[in-house]
mmCIF file of C-alpha atoms in Angstrom:
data_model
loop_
_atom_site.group_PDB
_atom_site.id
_atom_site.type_symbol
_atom_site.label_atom_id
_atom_site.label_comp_id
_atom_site.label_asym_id
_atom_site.label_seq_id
_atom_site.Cartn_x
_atom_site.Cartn_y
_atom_site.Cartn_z
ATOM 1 C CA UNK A 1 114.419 -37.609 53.072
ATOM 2 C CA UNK A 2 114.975 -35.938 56.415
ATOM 3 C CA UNK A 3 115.825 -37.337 59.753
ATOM 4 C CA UNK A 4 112.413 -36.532 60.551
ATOM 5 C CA UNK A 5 110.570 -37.728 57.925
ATOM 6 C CA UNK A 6 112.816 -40.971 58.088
ATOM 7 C CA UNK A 7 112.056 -41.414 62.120
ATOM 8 C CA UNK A 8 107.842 -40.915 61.538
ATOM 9 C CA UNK A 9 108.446 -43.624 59.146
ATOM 10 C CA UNK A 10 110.331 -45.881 61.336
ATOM 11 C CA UNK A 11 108.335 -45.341 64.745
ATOM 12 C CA UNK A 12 105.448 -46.460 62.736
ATOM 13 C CA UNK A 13 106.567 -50.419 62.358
ATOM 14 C CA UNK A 14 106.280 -53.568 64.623
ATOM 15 C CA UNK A 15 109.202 -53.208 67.056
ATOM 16 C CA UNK A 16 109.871 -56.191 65.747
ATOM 17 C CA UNK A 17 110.769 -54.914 62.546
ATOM 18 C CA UNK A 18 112.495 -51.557 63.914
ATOM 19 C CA UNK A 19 116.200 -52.410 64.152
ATOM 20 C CA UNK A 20 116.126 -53.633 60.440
ATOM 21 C CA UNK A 21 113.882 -51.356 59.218
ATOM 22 C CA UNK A 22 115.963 -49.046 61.096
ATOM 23 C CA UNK A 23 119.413 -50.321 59.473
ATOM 24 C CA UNK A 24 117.655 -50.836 56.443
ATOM 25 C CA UNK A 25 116.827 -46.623 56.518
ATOM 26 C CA UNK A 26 120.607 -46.108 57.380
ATOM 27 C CA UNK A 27 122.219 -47.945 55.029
ATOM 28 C CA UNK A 28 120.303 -45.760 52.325
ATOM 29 C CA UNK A 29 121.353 -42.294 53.892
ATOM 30 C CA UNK A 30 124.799 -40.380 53.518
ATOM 31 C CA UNK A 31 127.439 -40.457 56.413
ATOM 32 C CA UNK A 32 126.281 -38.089 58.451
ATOM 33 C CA UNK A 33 122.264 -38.755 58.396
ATOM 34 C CA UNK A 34 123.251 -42.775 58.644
ATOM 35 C CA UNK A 35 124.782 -41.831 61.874
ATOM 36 C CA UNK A 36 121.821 -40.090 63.363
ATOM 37 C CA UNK A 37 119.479 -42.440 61.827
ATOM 38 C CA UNK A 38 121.243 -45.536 63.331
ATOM 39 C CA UNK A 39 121.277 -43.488 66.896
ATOM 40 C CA UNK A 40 117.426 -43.402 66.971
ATOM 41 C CA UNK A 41 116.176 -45.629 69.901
ATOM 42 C CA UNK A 42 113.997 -48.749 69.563
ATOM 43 C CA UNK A 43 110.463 -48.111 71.384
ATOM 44 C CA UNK A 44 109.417 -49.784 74.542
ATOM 45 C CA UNK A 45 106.424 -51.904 74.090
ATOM 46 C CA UNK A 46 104.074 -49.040 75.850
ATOM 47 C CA UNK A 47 105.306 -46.946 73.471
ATOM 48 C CA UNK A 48 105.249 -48.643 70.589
ATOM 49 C CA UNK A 49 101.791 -49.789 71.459
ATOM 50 C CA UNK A 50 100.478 -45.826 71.796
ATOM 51 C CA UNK A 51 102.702 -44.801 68.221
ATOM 52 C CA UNK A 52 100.524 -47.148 66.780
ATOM 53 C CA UNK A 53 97.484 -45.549 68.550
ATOM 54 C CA UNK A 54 98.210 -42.599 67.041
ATOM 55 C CA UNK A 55 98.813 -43.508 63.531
ATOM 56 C CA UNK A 56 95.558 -45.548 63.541
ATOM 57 C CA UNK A 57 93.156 -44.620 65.515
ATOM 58 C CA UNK A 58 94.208 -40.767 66.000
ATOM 59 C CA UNK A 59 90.613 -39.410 66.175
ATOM 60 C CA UNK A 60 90.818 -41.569 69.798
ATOM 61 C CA UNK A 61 93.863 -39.948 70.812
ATOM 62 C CA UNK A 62 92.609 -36.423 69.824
ATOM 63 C CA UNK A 63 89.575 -36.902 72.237
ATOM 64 C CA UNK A 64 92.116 -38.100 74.899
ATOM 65 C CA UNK A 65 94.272 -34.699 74.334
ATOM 66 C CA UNK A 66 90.858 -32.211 73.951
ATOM 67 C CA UNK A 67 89.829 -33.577 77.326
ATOM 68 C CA UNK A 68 93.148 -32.033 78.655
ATOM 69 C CA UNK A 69 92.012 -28.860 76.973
ATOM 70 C CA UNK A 70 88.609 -28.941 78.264
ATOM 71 C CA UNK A 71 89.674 -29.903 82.197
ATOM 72 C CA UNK A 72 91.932 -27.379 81.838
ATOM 73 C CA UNK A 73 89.260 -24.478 81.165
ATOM 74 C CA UNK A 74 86.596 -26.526 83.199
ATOM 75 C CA UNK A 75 89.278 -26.037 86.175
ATOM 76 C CA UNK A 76 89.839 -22.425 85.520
ATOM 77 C CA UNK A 77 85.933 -21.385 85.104
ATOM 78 C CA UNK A 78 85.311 -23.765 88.129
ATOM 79 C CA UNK A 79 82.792 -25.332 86.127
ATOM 80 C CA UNK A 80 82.304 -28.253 88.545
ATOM 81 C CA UNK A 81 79.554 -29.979 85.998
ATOM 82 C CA UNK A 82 81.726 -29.411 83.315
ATOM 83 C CA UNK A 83 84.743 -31.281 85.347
ATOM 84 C CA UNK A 84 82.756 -33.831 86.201
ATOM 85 C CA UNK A 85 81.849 -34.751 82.846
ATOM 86 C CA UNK A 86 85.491 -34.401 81.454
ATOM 87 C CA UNK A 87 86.502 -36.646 84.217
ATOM 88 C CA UNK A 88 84.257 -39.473 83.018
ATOM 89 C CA UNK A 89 84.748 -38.904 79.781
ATOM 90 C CA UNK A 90 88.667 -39.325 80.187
ATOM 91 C CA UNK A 91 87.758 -42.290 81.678
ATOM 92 C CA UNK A 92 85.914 -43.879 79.304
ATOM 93 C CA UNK A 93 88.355 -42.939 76.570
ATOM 94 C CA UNK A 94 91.332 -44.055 78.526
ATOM 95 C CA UNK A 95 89.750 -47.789 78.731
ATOM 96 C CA UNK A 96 88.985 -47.262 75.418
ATOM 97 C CA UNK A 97 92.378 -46.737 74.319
ATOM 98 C CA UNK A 98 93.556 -49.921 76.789
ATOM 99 C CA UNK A 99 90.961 -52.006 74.690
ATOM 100 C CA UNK A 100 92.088 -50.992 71.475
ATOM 101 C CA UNK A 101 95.744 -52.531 72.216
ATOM 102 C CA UNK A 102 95.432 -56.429 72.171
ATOM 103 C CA UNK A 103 97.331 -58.949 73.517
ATOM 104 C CA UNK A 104 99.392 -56.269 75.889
ATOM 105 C CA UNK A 105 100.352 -57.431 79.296
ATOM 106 C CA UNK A 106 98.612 -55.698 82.255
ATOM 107 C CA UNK A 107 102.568 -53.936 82.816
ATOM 108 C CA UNK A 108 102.378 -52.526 79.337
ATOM 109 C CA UNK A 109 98.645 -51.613 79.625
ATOM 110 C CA UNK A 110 99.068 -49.708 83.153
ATOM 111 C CA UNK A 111 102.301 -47.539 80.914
ATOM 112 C CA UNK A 112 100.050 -47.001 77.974
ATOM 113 C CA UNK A 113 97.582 -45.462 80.573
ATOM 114 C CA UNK A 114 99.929 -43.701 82.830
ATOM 115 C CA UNK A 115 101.176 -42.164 79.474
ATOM 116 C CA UNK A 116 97.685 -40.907 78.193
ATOM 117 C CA UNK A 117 96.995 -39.785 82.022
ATOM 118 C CA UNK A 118 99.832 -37.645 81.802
ATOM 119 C CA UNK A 119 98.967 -36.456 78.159
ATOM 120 C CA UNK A 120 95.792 -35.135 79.289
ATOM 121 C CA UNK A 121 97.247 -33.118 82.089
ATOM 122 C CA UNK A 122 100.625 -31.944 80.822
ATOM 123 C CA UNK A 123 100.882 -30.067 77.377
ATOM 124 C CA UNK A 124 104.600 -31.583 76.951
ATOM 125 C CA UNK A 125 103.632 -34.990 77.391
ATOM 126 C CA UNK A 126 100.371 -34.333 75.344
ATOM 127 C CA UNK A 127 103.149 -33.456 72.513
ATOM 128 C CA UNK A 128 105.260 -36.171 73.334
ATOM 129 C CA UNK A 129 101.957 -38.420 72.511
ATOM 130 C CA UNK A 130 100.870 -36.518 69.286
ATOM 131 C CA UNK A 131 104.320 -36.782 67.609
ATOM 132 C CA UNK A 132 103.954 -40.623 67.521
ATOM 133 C CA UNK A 133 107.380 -41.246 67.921
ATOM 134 C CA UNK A 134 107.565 -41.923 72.026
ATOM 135 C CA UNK A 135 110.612 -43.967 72.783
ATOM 136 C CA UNK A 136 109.713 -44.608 76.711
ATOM 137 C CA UNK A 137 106.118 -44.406 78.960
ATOM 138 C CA UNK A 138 105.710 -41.210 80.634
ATOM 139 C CA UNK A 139 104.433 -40.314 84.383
ATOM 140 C CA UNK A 140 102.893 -37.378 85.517
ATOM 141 C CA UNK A 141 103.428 -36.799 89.404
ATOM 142 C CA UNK A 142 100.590 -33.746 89.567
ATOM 143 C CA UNK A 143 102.923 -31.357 90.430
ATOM 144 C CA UNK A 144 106.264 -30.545 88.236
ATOM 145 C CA UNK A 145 106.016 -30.638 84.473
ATOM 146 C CA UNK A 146 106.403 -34.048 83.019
ATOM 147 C CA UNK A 147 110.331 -33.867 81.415
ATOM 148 C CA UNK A 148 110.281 -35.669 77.778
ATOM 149 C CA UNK A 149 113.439 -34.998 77.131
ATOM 150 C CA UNK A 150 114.508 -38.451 76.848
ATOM 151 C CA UNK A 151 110.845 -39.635 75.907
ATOM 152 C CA UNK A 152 110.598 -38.773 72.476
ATOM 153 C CA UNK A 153 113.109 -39.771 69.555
ATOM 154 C CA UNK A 154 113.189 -36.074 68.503
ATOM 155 C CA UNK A 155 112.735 -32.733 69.749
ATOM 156 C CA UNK A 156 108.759 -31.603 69.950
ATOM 157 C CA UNK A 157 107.035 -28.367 69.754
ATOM 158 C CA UNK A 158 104.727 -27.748 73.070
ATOM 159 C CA UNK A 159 101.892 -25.720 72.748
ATOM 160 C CA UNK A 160 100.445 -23.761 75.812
ATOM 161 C CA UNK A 161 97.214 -24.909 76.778
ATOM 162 C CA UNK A 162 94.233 -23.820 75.400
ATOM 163 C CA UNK A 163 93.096 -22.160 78.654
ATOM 164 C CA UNK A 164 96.166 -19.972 78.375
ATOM 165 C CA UNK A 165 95.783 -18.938 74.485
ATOM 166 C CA UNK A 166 94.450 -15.304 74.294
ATOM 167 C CA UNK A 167 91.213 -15.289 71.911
ATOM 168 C CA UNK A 168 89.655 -12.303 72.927
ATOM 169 C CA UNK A 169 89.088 -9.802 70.419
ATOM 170 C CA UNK A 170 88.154 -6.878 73.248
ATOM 171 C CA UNK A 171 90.223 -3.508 72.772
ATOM 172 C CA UNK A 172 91.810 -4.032 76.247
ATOM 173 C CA UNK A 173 93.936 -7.194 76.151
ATOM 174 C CA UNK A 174 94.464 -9.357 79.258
ATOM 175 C CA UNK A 175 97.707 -8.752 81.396
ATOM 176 C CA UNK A 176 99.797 -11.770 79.798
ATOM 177 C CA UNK A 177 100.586 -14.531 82.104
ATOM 178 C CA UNK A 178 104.308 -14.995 82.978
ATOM 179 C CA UNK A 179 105.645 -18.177 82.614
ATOM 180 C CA UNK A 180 105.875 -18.844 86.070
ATOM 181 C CA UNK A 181 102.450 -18.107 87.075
ATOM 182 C CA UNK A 182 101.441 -20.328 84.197
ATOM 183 C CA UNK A 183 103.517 -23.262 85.924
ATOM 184 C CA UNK A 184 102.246 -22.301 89.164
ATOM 185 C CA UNK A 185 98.512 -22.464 87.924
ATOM 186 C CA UNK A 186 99.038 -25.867 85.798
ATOM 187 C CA UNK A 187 100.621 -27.119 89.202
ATOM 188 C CA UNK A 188 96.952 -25.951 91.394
ATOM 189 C CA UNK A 189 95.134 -27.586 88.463
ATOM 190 C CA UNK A 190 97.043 -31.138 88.028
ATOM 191 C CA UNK A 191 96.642 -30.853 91.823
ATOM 192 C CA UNK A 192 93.185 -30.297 91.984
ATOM 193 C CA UNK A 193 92.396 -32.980 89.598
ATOM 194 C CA UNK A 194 94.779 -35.580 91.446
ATOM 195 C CA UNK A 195 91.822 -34.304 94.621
ATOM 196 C CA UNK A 196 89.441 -34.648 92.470
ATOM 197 C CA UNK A 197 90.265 -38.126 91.098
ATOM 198 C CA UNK A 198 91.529 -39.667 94.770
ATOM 199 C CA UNK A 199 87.915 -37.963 96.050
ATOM 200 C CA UNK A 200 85.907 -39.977 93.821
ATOM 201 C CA UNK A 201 87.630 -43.197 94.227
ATOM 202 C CA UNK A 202 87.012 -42.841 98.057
ATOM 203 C CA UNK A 203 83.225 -41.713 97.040
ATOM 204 C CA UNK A 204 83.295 -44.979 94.641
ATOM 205 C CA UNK A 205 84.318 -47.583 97.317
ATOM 206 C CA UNK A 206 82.058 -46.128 99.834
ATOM 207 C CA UNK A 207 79.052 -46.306 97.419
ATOM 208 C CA UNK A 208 80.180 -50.187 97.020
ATOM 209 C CA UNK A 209 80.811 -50.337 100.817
ATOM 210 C CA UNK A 210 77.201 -49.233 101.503
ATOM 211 C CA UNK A 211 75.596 -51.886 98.642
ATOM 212 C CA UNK A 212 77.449 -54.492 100.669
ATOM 213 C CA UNK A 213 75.760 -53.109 104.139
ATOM 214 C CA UNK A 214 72.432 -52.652 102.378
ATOM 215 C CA UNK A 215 72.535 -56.127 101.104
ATOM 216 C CA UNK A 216 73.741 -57.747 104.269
ATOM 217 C CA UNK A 217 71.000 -55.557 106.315
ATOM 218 C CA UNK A 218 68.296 -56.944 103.678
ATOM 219 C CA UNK A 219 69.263 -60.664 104.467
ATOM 220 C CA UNK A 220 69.573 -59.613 108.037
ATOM 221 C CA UNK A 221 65.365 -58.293 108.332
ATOM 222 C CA UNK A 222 65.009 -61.871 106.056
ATOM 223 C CA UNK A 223 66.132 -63.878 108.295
ATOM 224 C CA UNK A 224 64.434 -61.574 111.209
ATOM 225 C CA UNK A 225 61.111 -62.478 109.550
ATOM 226 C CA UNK A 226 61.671 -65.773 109.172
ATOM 227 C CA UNK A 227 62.462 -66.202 112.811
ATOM 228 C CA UNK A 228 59.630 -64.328 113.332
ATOM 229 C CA UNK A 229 57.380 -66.244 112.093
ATOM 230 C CA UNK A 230 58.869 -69.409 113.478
ATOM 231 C CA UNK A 231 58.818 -68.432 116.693
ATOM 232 C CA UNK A 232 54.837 -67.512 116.545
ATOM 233 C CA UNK A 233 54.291 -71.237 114.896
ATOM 234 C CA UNK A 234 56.483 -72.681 117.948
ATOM 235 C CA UNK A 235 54.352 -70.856 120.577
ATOM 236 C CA UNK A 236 51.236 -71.937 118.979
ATOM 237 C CA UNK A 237 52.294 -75.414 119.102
ATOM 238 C CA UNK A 238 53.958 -75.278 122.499
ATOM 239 C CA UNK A 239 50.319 -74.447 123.439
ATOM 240 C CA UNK A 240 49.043 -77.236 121.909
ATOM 241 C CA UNK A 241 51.633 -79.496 123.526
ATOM 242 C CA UNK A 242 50.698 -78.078 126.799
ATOM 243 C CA UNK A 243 46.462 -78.520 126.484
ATOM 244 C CA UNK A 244 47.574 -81.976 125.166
ATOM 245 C CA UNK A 245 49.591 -82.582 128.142
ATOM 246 C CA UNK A 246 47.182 -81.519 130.217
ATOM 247 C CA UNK A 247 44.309 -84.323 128.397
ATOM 248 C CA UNK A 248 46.395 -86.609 128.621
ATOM 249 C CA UNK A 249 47.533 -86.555 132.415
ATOM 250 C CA UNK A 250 43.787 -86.037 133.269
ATOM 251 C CA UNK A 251 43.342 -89.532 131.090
ATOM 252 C CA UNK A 252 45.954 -91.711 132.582
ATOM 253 C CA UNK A 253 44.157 -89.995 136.315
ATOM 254 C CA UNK A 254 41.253 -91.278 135.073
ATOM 255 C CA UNK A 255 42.709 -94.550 133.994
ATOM 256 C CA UNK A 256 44.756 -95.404 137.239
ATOM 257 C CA UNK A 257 41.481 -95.038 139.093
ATOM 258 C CA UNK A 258 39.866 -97.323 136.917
ATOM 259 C CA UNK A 259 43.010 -100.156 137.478
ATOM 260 C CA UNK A 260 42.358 -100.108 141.189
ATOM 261 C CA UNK A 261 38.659 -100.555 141.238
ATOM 262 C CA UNK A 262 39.206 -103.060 139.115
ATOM 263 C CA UNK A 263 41.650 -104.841 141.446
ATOM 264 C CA UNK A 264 39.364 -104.127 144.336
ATOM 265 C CA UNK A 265 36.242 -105.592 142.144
ATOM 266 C CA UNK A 266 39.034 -108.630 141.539
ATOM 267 C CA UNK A 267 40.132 -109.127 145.313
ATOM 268 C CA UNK A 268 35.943 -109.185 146.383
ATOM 269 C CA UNK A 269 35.587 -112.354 143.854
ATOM 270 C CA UNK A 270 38.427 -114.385 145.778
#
């Protein structure tokens, strides 16, 4: 068995198990694969967590690396439908993937995502991920090509991305594209979809921002009716109060004039 063969193995157990499993694998091997096998780093939990992703539930992680694919040639057809419904789709399968790892801490759950972002953006990183032996989280910044030098436990083949593979089968081939005017494009289109993805979280809190307004403008007309209508029942009785007012000052009139006759009718009898 390879060093290969022996590191798919290991990157495939708890990482609570590695360093044994590890020495385990080494003690087995002759000199000179012992020492290379010993020299393999132990996984960070993030990583760890998305090896495991990819040995179990690697249908998931495929869908997670074809979006790439498809933003990718949705970007350079300008499709803006078809970007649109990558970028929810990455969504959804991103959470997806988050839900699938239990008991992770939200630090090792914002890696695992930050690692399947940059997957789905940068073919290196999307090998990184398919090899299933990450030792470290990866970040994509939009703009330079994520390095995974360090990221992976061995060396990985990248393949160009499928907007860049040639299938045409016309007699005239396509002028091929250098490789610096495939960087430069990769670097308008992890651009664009940083735009893109910023744009819709502004459009997203704004669409929340105006259910708060249309709520609070709702209770506001409520509460305007209400007062409304209160204030017609208060000048309807303030009317009343004001006729009755009116009865009874004529009344006690009425009643003070009948007090002095009767004192007058009173004073006669004396």
């Amino acid at each position: 068995m390879g060093l290969r063969e022996v590191a798919e193995e290991l990157y495939g157990v708890a990482p609570a198990e590695f360093t044994a499993s590890r020495n385990a694998a080494a003690a087995g091997a002759d000199k000179a694969l012992a020492k290379d096998i010993r020299a393999l780093r132990k996984p960070s939990a993030s990583a760890a967590a998305i090896n495991t992703l990819v040995r179990t539930q690697p249908e998931l992680i495929e869908s997670i690396l074809d979006v790439g694919d498809r933003m990718r040639d949705a970007f350079a057809a300008r499709d803006r439908d078809e970007i649109r419904a990558v970028t929810g789709e990455r969504q959804r399968l991103l959470q997806s993937a988050s839900r699938s790892v239990g008991g992770a801490s939200a630090g090792v759950l914002r890696e695992i995502e930050e690692t399947l972002q940059a997957a789905v953006i940068d073919p290196a990183a999307a090998a990184a991920v398919r090899s299933g032996m990450l030792v470290r989280a990866l970040e994509s910044t939009g703009v330079d090509q994520v390095d995974v030098a360090d990221a992976v436990a061995l060396p990985v083949d990248i393949e160009a991305p499928r907007a860049a593979r040639t299938t045409t089968s016309s007699k005239r081939a396509e002028p091929a594209e250098s490789a610096s005017e495939r960087r430069e494009r990769e670097r308008r289109i992890r651009s664009a979809e940083k735009t893109l993805e910023r744009a819709r979280e502004a459009a997203s809190t704004l669409d929340d921002e105006l259910d708060v307004e249309v709520d609070r403008r709702s209770d506001l007309e409520s509460e305007r009716d209400a007062l409304a209508r209160r204030l017609e029942r208060t000048q309807d009785e303030l009317a009343e109060s004001r006729a009755a007012e009116r009865e009874l000052r004529r009344r006690i009139t009425q009643a003070q004039s009948a007090v002095r006759d009767a004192e007058k009718a009173l004073r006669a009898t004396k």
